[in-house]
Tab-separated table of C-alpha atoms and ligand atoms in Angstrom:
chain	number	residue	atom	x	y	z
A	1	MET	CA	-31.756	38.485	46.202
A	2	LEU	CA	-33.002	39.663	42.821
A	3	GLY	CA	-32.598	36.102	41.517
A	4	TRP	CA	-34.755	34.783	44.369
A	5	MET	CA	-37.337	37.448	43.560
A	6	ARG	CA	-37.421	36.328	39.931
A	7	ASP	CA	-38.006	32.728	41.014
A	8	LEU	CA	-40.736	33.596	43.503
A	9	PHE	CA	-42.520	36.325	41.565
A	10	PRO	CA	-44.804	34.090	39.451
A	11	LEU	CA	-46.196	32.072	42.386
A	12	HIS	CA	-49.757	32.870	43.354
A	13	ARG	CA	-49.424	33.532	47.047
A	14	ALA	CA	-52.627	34.140	48.983
A	15	GLN	CA	-53.686	33.760	52.630
A	16	THR	CA	-53.514	29.994	52.277
A	17	GLY	CA	-52.654	27.364	49.718
A	18	VAL	CA	-50.003	26.193	47.347
A	19	GLY	CA	-48.374	29.549	46.532
A	20	VAL	CA	-47.402	30.288	50.142
A	21	ARG	CA	-46.262	26.709	50.716
A	22	LYS	CA	-44.055	26.683	47.589
A	23	THR	CA	-42.575	30.025	48.646
A	24	LEU	CA	-41.691	28.684	52.093
A	25	ARG	CA	-40.187	25.492	50.617
A	26	TYR	CA	-38.034	27.654	48.371
A	27	LEU	CA	-36.807	29.708	51.326
A	28	GLN	CA	-35.895	26.485	53.133
A	29	HIS	CA	-32.979	26.152	50.700
A	30	HIS	CA	-31.477	29.258	52.281
A	31	LEU	CA	-32.662	29.243	55.889
A	32	PRO	CA	-33.343	26.643	58.587
A	33	LEU	CA	-37.016	27.440	58.191
A	34	GLU	CA	-39.653	25.356	59.890
A	35	VAL	CA	-43.010	25.382	58.121
A	36	HIS	CA	-45.962	25.424	60.508
A	37	GLU	CA	-49.432	24.354	59.389
A	38	VAL	CA	-52.421	25.564	61.395
A	39	ALA	CA	-55.633	23.694	60.513
A	40	SER	CA	-58.654	25.409	58.994
A	41	GLY	CA	-61.214	26.084	61.689
A	42	THR	CA	-58.624	26.746	64.409
A	43	THR	CA	-59.477	29.787	66.514
A	44	VAL	CA	-56.744	32.395	66.843
A	45	PHE	CA	-57.944	35.136	69.172
A	46	ASP	CA	-60.948	36.734	67.419
A	47	TRP	CA	-60.263	34.985	64.093
A	48	THR	CA	-60.727	31.535	62.593
A	49	ILE	CA	-58.260	29.962	60.157
A	50	PRO	CA	-60.107	29.847	56.822
A	51	GLU	CA	-60.389	27.003	54.355
A	52	GLU	CA	-57.648	26.674	51.762
A	53	TRP	CA	-58.222	28.350	48.443
A	54	HIS	CA	-56.984	26.618	45.303
A	55	ILE	CA	-57.203	28.224	41.901
A	56	ARG	CA	-56.602	26.407	38.642
A	57	ASP	CA	-57.818	28.768	35.939
A	58	ALA	CA	-59.983	31.824	35.358
A	59	PHE	CA	-61.029	33.878	32.373
A	60	ILE	CA	-63.593	36.139	30.763
A	61	ALA	CA	-64.113	35.098	27.141
A	62	ASP	CA	-66.288	36.614	24.419
A	63	SER	CA	-68.838	34.621	22.415
A	64	LYS	CA	-66.113	33.560	19.948
A	65	GLY	CA	-64.192	31.965	22.808
A	66	GLN	CA	-61.478	34.606	22.800
A	67	ARG	CA	-60.116	35.223	26.301
A	68	ILE	CA	-60.212	38.949	27.026
A	69	VAL	CA	-59.124	38.492	30.630
A	70	ASP	CA	-56.900	35.479	31.252
A	71	TYR	CA	-55.593	34.335	34.641
A	72	ARG	CA	-52.828	32.404	32.865
A	73	GLN	CA	-51.392	35.713	31.610
A	74	CYS	CA	-51.373	37.406	35.027
A	75	ASN	CA	-52.487	36.013	38.377
A	76	LEU	CA	-53.604	39.467	39.548
A	77	HIS	CA	-56.625	39.166	37.231
A	78	VAL	CA	-58.490	37.112	39.836
A	79	ALA	CA	-59.154	38.718	43.194
A	80	SER	CA	-57.469	36.357	45.663
A	81	ASN	CA	-59.906	34.031	47.469
A	82	SER	CA	-62.656	34.580	44.890
A	83	GLN	CA	-65.593	32.170	44.994
A	84	PRO	CA	-65.836	29.836	41.997
A	85	VAL	CA	-68.066	30.966	39.149
A	86	CYS	CA	-69.158	29.649	35.736
A	87	GLN	CA	-71.755	31.856	34.055
A	88	LYS	CA	-72.706	33.663	30.873
A	89	LEU	CA	-73.052	37.356	31.662
A	90	SER	CA	-73.538	40.650	29.852
A	91	TYR	CA	-71.209	43.538	30.617
A	92	ALA	CA	-73.874	45.128	32.867
A	93	GLU	CA	-74.114	41.912	34.896
A	94	LEU	CA	-70.353	41.505	35.014
A	95	GLU	CA	-69.459	45.084	35.957
A	96	PRO	CA	-70.187	44.812	39.731
A	97	HIS	CA	-67.512	42.089	39.839
A	98	LEU	CA	-64.860	44.078	37.980
A	99	HIS	CA	-62.089	46.110	39.568
A	100	TRP	CA	-60.006	48.613	37.654
A	101	LEU	CA	-57.866	51.645	38.361
A	102	THR	CA	-59.556	54.987	37.874
A	103	GLU	CA	-56.251	56.709	37.117
A	104	PRO	CA	-54.024	53.962	35.728
A	105	PRO	CA	-50.388	54.771	34.953
A	106	SER	CA	-50.865	52.847	31.699
A	107	LEU	CA	-53.707	51.236	29.739
A	108	ASP	CA	-52.390	47.806	30.763
A	109	THR	CA	-52.044	48.265	34.530
A	110	VAL	CA	-54.126	45.855	36.599
A	111	PRO	CA	-55.046	46.404	40.256
A	112	TYR	CA	-54.553	43.806	43.006
A	113	ARG	CA	-57.658	43.013	45.053
A	114	THR	CA	-58.593	40.340	47.567
A	115	MET	CA	-61.804	38.714	48.750
A	116	PHE	CA	-60.398	37.469	52.052
A	117	PHE	CA	-63.217	36.611	54.464
A	118	ARG	CA	-65.854	37.629	51.882
A	119	GLN	CA	-68.127	35.280	49.946
A	120	GLU	CA	-67.609	37.099	46.637
A	121	TRP	CA	-65.742	36.833	43.384
A	122	GLY	CA	-64.007	39.438	41.296
A	123	PHE	CA	-61.806	40.112	38.293
A	124	CYS	CA	-59.156	42.815	38.125
A	125	VAL	CA	-58.798	44.339	34.675
A	126	SER	CA	-56.805	46.952	32.824
A	127	GLN	CA	-58.366	49.973	31.118
A	128	ARG	CA	-57.743	48.315	27.753
A	129	MET	CA	-59.649	45.197	28.827
A	130	LEU	CA	-62.459	47.261	30.304
A	131	ASP	CA	-62.884	49.120	27.017
A	132	ARG	CA	-63.121	45.825	25.132
A	133	LEU	CA	-65.676	44.391	27.578
A	134	LYS	CA	-67.828	47.515	27.275
A	135	THR	CA	-67.895	47.573	23.460
A	136	ASP	CA	-71.082	45.572	22.833
A	137	PRO	CA	-73.818	45.695	25.531
A	138	ALA	CA	-75.538	42.693	23.898
A	139	GLU	CA	-72.441	40.453	24.113
A	140	LYS	CA	-72.653	37.517	26.508
A	141	PHE	CA	-69.305	36.679	28.116
A	142	THR	CA	-68.296	33.329	29.487
A	143	VAL	CA	-67.070	34.036	33.014
A	144	VAL	CA	-65.131	31.267	34.747
A	145	ILE	CA	-63.218	31.054	37.998
A	146	ASP	CA	-62.149	27.442	38.476
A	147	ALA	CA	-61.339	27.540	42.176
A	148	THR	CA	-62.160	25.491	45.250
A	149	PHE	CA	-62.232	25.993	48.990
A	150	SER	CA	-61.442	22.978	51.125
A	151	PRO	CA	-60.363	22.248	54.689
A	152	GLY	CA	-56.589	22.464	54.932
A	153	SER	CA	-54.305	24.789	56.840
A	154	LEU	CA	-52.658	28.162	56.997
A	155	SER	CA	-48.901	27.925	56.456
A	156	TYR	CA	-46.240	30.127	57.938
A	157	GLY	CA	-42.495	29.706	58.141
A	158	GLU	CA	-40.136	30.515	60.958
A	159	ALA	CA	-36.383	30.250	61.414
A	160	ILE	CA	-35.183	30.417	65.005
A	161	LEU	CA	-31.482	31.169	65.418
A	162	PRO	CA	-30.707	30.668	69.091
A	163	GLY	CA	-28.394	33.125	70.801
A	164	GLN	CA	-26.674	33.182	74.185
A	165	SER	CA	-29.591	35.206	75.523
A	166	ARG	CA	-33.285	34.472	75.045
A	167	GLU	CA	-33.824	38.156	74.314
A	168	THR	CA	-35.220	37.988	70.807
A	169	ILE	CA	-34.833	40.090	67.710
A	170	LEU	CA	-37.826	39.476	65.462
A	171	LEU	CA	-37.784	39.989	61.702
A	172	TYR	CA	-41.161	39.607	60.053
A	173	ALA	CA	-42.241	39.662	56.397
A	174	HIS	CA	-45.710	39.036	54.975
A	175	CYS	CA	-45.912	36.431	52.234
A	176	CYS	CA	-49.524	36.493	51.009
A	177	HIS	CA	-49.257	38.654	47.888
A	178	PRO	CA	-49.175	37.107	44.404
A	179	SER	CA	-47.043	38.620	41.637
A	180	LEU	CA	-46.090	41.883	43.316
A	181	ALA	CA	-42.431	42.755	43.814
A	182	ASN	CA	-41.814	45.585	46.235
A	183	ASP	CA	-44.833	44.672	48.379
A	184	ASN	CA	-43.653	42.265	49.540
A	185	LEU	CA	-41.167	39.997	47.823
A	186	SER	CA	-38.520	42.602	48.618
A	187	GLY	CA	-39.115	42.153	52.358
A	188	ILE	CA	-39.070	38.358	52.006
A	189	VAL	CA	-35.704	38.198	50.221
A	190	VAL	CA	-34.017	40.788	52.438
A	191	ALA	CA	-35.148	38.931	55.583
A	192	THR	CA	-33.925	35.660	54.056
A	193	MET	CA	-30.509	37.068	53.200
A	194	LEU	CA	-30.117	38.619	56.648
A	195	GLY	CA	-30.994	35.259	58.194
A	196	LYS	CA	-28.600	33.408	55.908
A	197	GLN	CA	-25.772	35.737	56.955
A	198	LEU	CA	-26.633	35.348	60.642
A	199	VAL	CA	-26.512	31.557	60.269
A	200	LYS	CA	-23.065	31.878	58.711
A	201	ARG	CA	-21.874	34.231	61.437
A	202	ALA	CA	-23.192	31.970	64.194
A	203	LYS	CA	-20.849	29.227	62.950
A	204	GLN	CA	-17.842	31.432	63.775
A	205	GLN	CA	-19.094	33.163	66.909
A	206	PRO	CA	-22.251	32.514	68.915
A	207	LEU	CA	-25.024	35.054	68.425
A	208	ARG	CA	-25.579	37.109	71.518
A	209	ARG	CA	-29.333	37.450	71.118
A	210	THR	CA	-31.839	35.012	69.644
A	211	TYR	CA	-33.246	35.756	66.192
A	212	ARG	CA	-36.660	34.726	64.919
A	213	ILE	CA	-37.365	35.277	61.244
A	214	VAL	CA	-41.024	34.821	60.346
A	215	PHE	CA	-42.799	34.672	56.982
A	216	ALA	CA	-46.579	34.637	57.303
A	217	PRO	CA	-49.665	35.926	55.561
A	218	ALA	CA	-50.606	39.472	56.573
A	219	THR	CA	-53.045	40.032	59.443
A	220	ILE	CA	-54.279	36.505	60.147
A	221	GLY	CA	-50.746	35.103	59.782
A	222	ALA	CA	-49.338	37.603	62.277
A	223	ILE	CA	-52.233	36.957	64.667
A	224	THR	CA	-51.690	33.199	64.294
A	225	TRP	CA	-47.975	33.536	65.080
A	226	LEU	CA	-48.748	35.735	68.092
A	227	ALA	CA	-51.305	33.197	69.354
A	228	ALA	CA	-48.847	30.310	68.936
A	229	ASN	CA	-46.005	32.131	70.699
A	230	GLN	CA	-47.750	33.964	73.513
A	231	ALA	CA	-45.459	32.532	76.186
A	232	ASP	CA	-42.350	33.788	74.351
A	233	LEU	CA	-43.570	37.301	73.642
A	234	PRO	CA	-42.017	38.909	76.760
A	235	GLN	CA	-38.634	37.904	75.265
A	236	VAL	CA	-39.102	40.134	72.209
A	237	TYR	CA	-36.353	42.700	72.603
A	238	ALA	CA	-36.818	44.445	69.266
A	239	GLY	CA	-38.656	43.658	66.073
A	240	LEU	CA	-39.135	44.912	62.560
A	241	ILE	CA	-41.720	44.381	59.865
A	242	LEU	CA	-39.814	44.410	56.569
A	243	THR	CA	-41.680	45.620	53.507
A	244	LEU	CA	-41.355	47.856	50.429
A	245	LEU	CA	-37.566	47.641	50.573
A	246	GLY	CA	-36.734	47.235	46.892
A	247	SER	CA	-37.424	50.747	45.599
A	248	SER	CA	-34.780	53.410	45.880
A	249	GLY	CA	-35.496	56.270	48.218
A	250	PRO	CA	-34.695	57.198	51.789
A	251	PHE	CA	-35.468	54.689	54.524
A	252	ILE	CA	-38.702	55.235	56.396
A	253	TYR	CA	-39.203	53.811	59.849
A	254	LYS	CA	-42.645	53.619	61.395
A	255	LYS	CA	-42.326	53.589	65.172
A	256	SER	CA	-43.589	50.930	67.528
A	257	ARG	CA	-46.746	51.674	69.498
A	258	ARG	CA	-44.844	52.896	72.575
A	259	GLY	CA	-42.475	54.911	70.418
A	260	ALA	CA	-39.381	54.836	72.665
A	261	THR	CA	-38.536	51.133	72.774
A	262	VAL	CA	-35.146	49.624	71.930
A	263	ILE	CA	-35.963	49.389	68.231
A	264	ASP	CA	-37.181	52.993	68.082
A	265	ARG	CA	-34.029	54.249	69.785
A	266	ALA	CA	-31.733	52.000	67.739
A	267	ILE	CA	-33.203	53.488	64.564
A	268	GLU	CA	-32.619	57.024	65.916
A	269	VAL	CA	-28.951	56.145	66.391
A	270	LEU	CA	-28.814	54.509	62.958
A	271	TRP	CA	-30.280	57.568	61.229
A	272	ARG	CA	-27.602	59.730	62.882
A	273	GLU	CA	-24.915	57.277	61.698
A	274	LEU	CA	-26.367	57.556	58.173
A	275	ASP	CA	-26.187	61.378	58.266
A	276	ASN	CA	-29.932	61.612	58.777
A	277	GLN	CA	-30.765	59.946	55.489
A	278	GLY	CA	-33.580	58.034	57.175
A	279	ARG	CA	-36.976	59.339	58.203
A	280	THR	CA	-39.148	58.299	61.151
A	281	ILE	CA	-42.922	58.462	61.140
A	282	PRO	CA	-45.220	57.930	64.140
A	283	PHE	CA	-47.104	54.750	64.890
A	284	ALA	CA	-50.641	54.474	63.522
A	285	PRO	CA	-52.916	51.436	63.945
A	286	TRP	CA	-53.161	50.682	60.219
A	287	GLY	CA	-50.701	49.761	57.492
A	288	TYR	CA	-48.729	46.546	57.967
A	289	ASP	CA	-48.600	44.020	60.798
A	290	GLU	CA	-46.931	46.405	63.239
A	291	ARG	CA	-50.538	47.016	64.270
A	292	GLN	CA	-50.935	43.352	65.338
A	293	PHE	CA	-47.653	43.347	67.286
A	294	GLY	CA	-48.653	46.747	68.668
A	295	ALA	CA	-52.181	45.707	69.675
A	296	PRO	CA	-52.696	46.643	73.357
A	297	GLY	CA	-52.702	43.013	74.485
A	298	PHE	CA	-49.146	42.588	73.157
A	299	ASP	CA	-47.703	46.119	72.890
A	300	LEU	CA	-44.424	44.734	71.555
A	301	PRO	CA	-41.361	46.779	70.583
A	302	VAL	CA	-41.918	46.197	66.862
A	303	GLY	CA	-41.752	48.884	64.173
A	304	CYS	CA	-41.819	48.778	60.391
A	305	LEU	CA	-39.005	49.523	57.954
A	306	MET	CA	-39.760	50.640	54.392
A	307	ARG	CA	-38.230	52.720	51.622
A	308	THR	CA	-41.540	54.161	50.586
A	309	THR	CA	-44.951	54.160	52.234
A	310	PRO	CA	-47.946	52.557	50.503
A	311	SER	CA	-49.487	56.000	49.945
A	312	GLU	CA	-46.297	57.385	48.378
A	313	PHE	CA	-45.709	54.309	46.190
A	314	SER	CA	-47.793	54.918	43.049
A	315	GLU	CA	-47.401	51.291	41.912
A	316	TYR	CA	-48.768	49.992	45.246
A	317	HIS	CA	-51.119	47.001	44.794
A	318	THR	CA	-51.002	47.114	40.994
A	319	SER	CA	-49.297	45.098	38.281
A	320	ALA	CA	-46.881	48.034	37.936
A	321	ASP	CA	-45.247	46.812	41.177
A	322	ASN	CA	-43.151	44.379	39.191
A	323	LEU	CA	-39.540	43.270	38.947
A	324	GLU	CA	-38.604	46.027	36.485
A	325	LYS	CA	-38.661	48.527	39.348
A	326	ILE	CA	-36.336	46.491	41.581
A	327	GLN	CA	-32.585	46.917	41.368
A	328	ALA	CA	-29.977	44.634	42.859
A	329	GLN	CA	-28.063	47.655	44.098
A	330	THR	CA	-31.074	48.941	46.047
A	331	LEU	CA	-31.597	45.567	47.695
A	332	GLN	CA	-27.908	45.461	48.556
A	333	GLU	CA	-28.069	48.913	50.119
A	334	THR	CA	-31.127	47.879	52.147
A	335	LEU	CA	-29.302	44.791	53.334
A	336	LYS	CA	-26.261	46.796	54.380
A	337	THR	CA	-28.373	49.226	56.387
A	338	LEU	CA	-30.133	46.373	58.138
A	339	GLN	CA	-26.806	44.728	58.933
A	340	GLN	CA	-25.719	47.991	60.519
A	341	LEU	CA	-28.934	48.067	62.557
A	342	LEU	CA	-28.448	44.475	63.730
A	343	THR	CA	-24.891	45.317	64.826
A	344	ILE	CA	-26.302	48.093	66.985
A	345	LEU	CA	-29.079	45.914	68.413
A	346	GLU	CA	-26.678	43.043	69.023
A	347	SER	CA	-24.239	45.186	71.035
A	348	ASN	CA	-26.722	47.299	72.980
A	349	ASP	CA	-26.494	46.804	76.718
A	350	LEU	CA	-27.814	48.079	80.014
A	351	PRO	CA	-24.649	48.973	81.964
A	352	VAL	CA	-24.476	49.524	85.734
A	353	ASN	CA	-21.592	51.515	87.214
A	354	GLN	CA	-19.693	49.393	89.769
A	355	SER	CA	-17.934	52.419	91.283
A	356	PRO	CA	-20.661	55.051	91.361
A	357	PHE	CA	-19.447	57.170	94.279
A	358	GLY	CA	-17.646	59.920	92.429
A	359	GLU	CA	-15.633	59.415	89.285
A	360	PRO	CA	-13.475	56.300	89.566
A	361	ARG	CA	-9.744	56.772	88.933
A	362	LEU	CA	-9.317	56.306	85.224
A	363	GLY	CA	-5.573	57.066	84.970
A	364	PRO	CA	-4.300	53.827	86.506
A	365	ARG	CA	-6.729	51.956	84.274
A	366	GLY	CA	-5.429	53.618	81.111
A	367	LEU	CA	-8.727	55.355	80.470
A	368	TYR	CA	-7.783	58.953	81.290
A	369	ARG	CA	-6.577	61.642	78.928
A	370	PRO	CA	-4.980	64.517	80.891
A	371	TYR	CA	-5.989	68.091	80.090
A	372	GLY	CA	-3.746	69.586	77.455
A	373	ALA	CA	-2.714	66.206	76.125
A	374	ASP	CA	-3.117	65.585	72.435
A	375	ASP	CA	-6.457	64.284	71.327
A	376	SER	CA	-5.185	60.769	70.630
A	377	LEU	CA	-8.040	59.212	72.515
A	378	GLY	CA	-10.422	61.494	70.633
A	379	ARG	CA	-13.988	61.267	71.747
A	380	PHE	CA	-13.285	57.940	73.415
A	381	GLN	CA	-12.737	59.815	76.678
A	382	GLU	CA	-16.117	61.504	76.327
A	383	ALA	CA	-17.741	58.139	75.719
A	384	VAL	CA	-16.108	56.700	78.867
A	385	LEU	CA	-17.386	59.606	80.985
A	386	TRP	CA	-20.892	59.490	79.537
A	387	ILE	CA	-21.163	55.752	80.145
A	388	LEU	CA	-19.912	56.011	83.720
A	389	ASN	CA	-22.322	58.835	84.454
A	390	LEU	CA	-25.421	57.311	82.874
A	391	ALA	CA	-24.744	53.686	83.871
A	392	ASP	CA	-27.387	53.766	86.584
A	393	GLY	CA	-29.484	50.882	85.250
A	394	ASP	CA	-31.993	53.279	83.688
A	395	HIS	CA	-30.043	54.112	80.528
A	396	ASP	CA	-28.872	51.654	77.934
A	397	LEU	CA	-26.009	52.293	75.523
A	398	LEU	CA	-28.464	53.656	72.954
A	399	ASP	CA	-29.582	56.359	75.402
A	400	ILE	CA	-25.969	57.132	76.233
A	401	CYS	CA	-25.033	57.312	72.565
A	402	GLN	CA	-27.850	59.763	71.898
A	403	GLN	CA	-27.295	61.926	74.961
A	404	GLY	CA	-23.589	62.247	74.200
A	405	GLN	CA	-24.205	62.523	70.424
A	406	LEU	CA	-21.421	59.967	70.026
A	407	PRO	CA	-20.738	57.494	67.232
A	408	TRP	CA	-22.085	54.021	68.082
A	409	LYS	CA	-18.757	52.328	67.498
A	410	LEU	CA	-17.039	54.539	70.047
A	411	VAL	CA	-19.711	53.871	72.674
A	412	SER	CA	-19.391	50.101	72.166
A	413	LEU	CA	-15.580	50.281	72.378
A	414	ALA	CA	-15.672	52.428	75.527
A	415	ALA	CA	-18.250	50.114	77.124
A	416	GLU	CA	-16.053	47.115	76.357
A	417	ALA	CA	-13.000	48.842	77.929
A	418	LEU	CA	-15.011	49.744	81.049
A	419	ARG	CA	-16.336	46.188	81.283
A	420	GLN	CA	-12.799	44.786	81.078
A	421	GLN	CA	-11.729	47.091	83.904
A	422	GLY	CA	-14.696	45.962	86.010
A	423	LEU	CA	-16.098	49.486	86.133
A	424	ILE	CA	-19.449	48.537	84.607
A	425	LYS	CA	-21.523	45.367	84.544
A	426	SER	CA	-24.240	44.621	82.042
A	427	VAL	CA	-27.646	43.575	83.292
A	428	ASP	CA	-30.463	41.949	81.328
B	501	ZN	ZN1	-49.903	44.764	50.332
């Protein structure tokens, strides 16, 4: 995953254009990813797909021709989607177009800014560059952004891994940021690896639920995907936005809008399995694309998984969010936790008791541990009794697991034993 991040890091991803397309092509080597192109000018709900932005070069040079700010050194120097410009400007004229950090962690840290849906241009500079630009008020700088806007399309990628059921588990990562690592190359590579492993698993045993893994630009990309897939949205069983997953720290889950959907409850169970090393925060209608999936017209069971929040991540949207901060071990740990979550989601069920009039006889079915007997069945017996009691069609296995404070594995095993004995049936 770290190797993929290294390959993808230099590409200038933006809302549209070559950077996103190259990223998606790269991911196609690892996933059966279909790349969708939605033409500029297409209406998606309240939005319109913009023209494609192409950037070739940009710089601010002094009168000797020395580049003080150079896009070729770092693609964050140009605010994404900046209008083209070619002018000679003094510092005073240039300053309204400059962006810098007021409290930079170092003299060389550059902020990340965008001009999406704005007819403006801007340069992002470090404190060191700002000091140089300010030195001589009489200096005239050559200011160039060699960029064009032209009709084209917005690209997003999607891998659909069909399961036995149309109930869908959605994994979503935004892919519109240029050279930033944790936000959100980390989410892109983790989603890709999860998908790659699911593809491998599906070759041995069919997937129970359908998986859709989506890579799209933030906001307009999510809205575009939602517009294109409106008919399928009722099938979304659980979904996660994956972002900021490469920095070490406890997992943070931001709930779905409704707050008690399958994904919210699966995470509760997962946190208990991980000895409460994860943290849950409430839904709020800002942040990442959980707010699009959680818009009232959709209200989907989609939350967001992170290992830091944007406000707690001091490198957020700056050049300090680079590969140096990402460790292979952290990515691996993230992957493992997500695998554990998918196991839970994959085996969750809504059981209905087929013998609900009193406790069915468990002894003849090998499911009863007499009083005073040794504890060889352990908490398995408890799991059996909880499932039978709560299998009324209103409680799924996640509810049962939580109410009985039982390990997930035990609940799945007990459910399987009860299913084999015909004592419960699963309903969709
Ligand atoms: Zn971001």
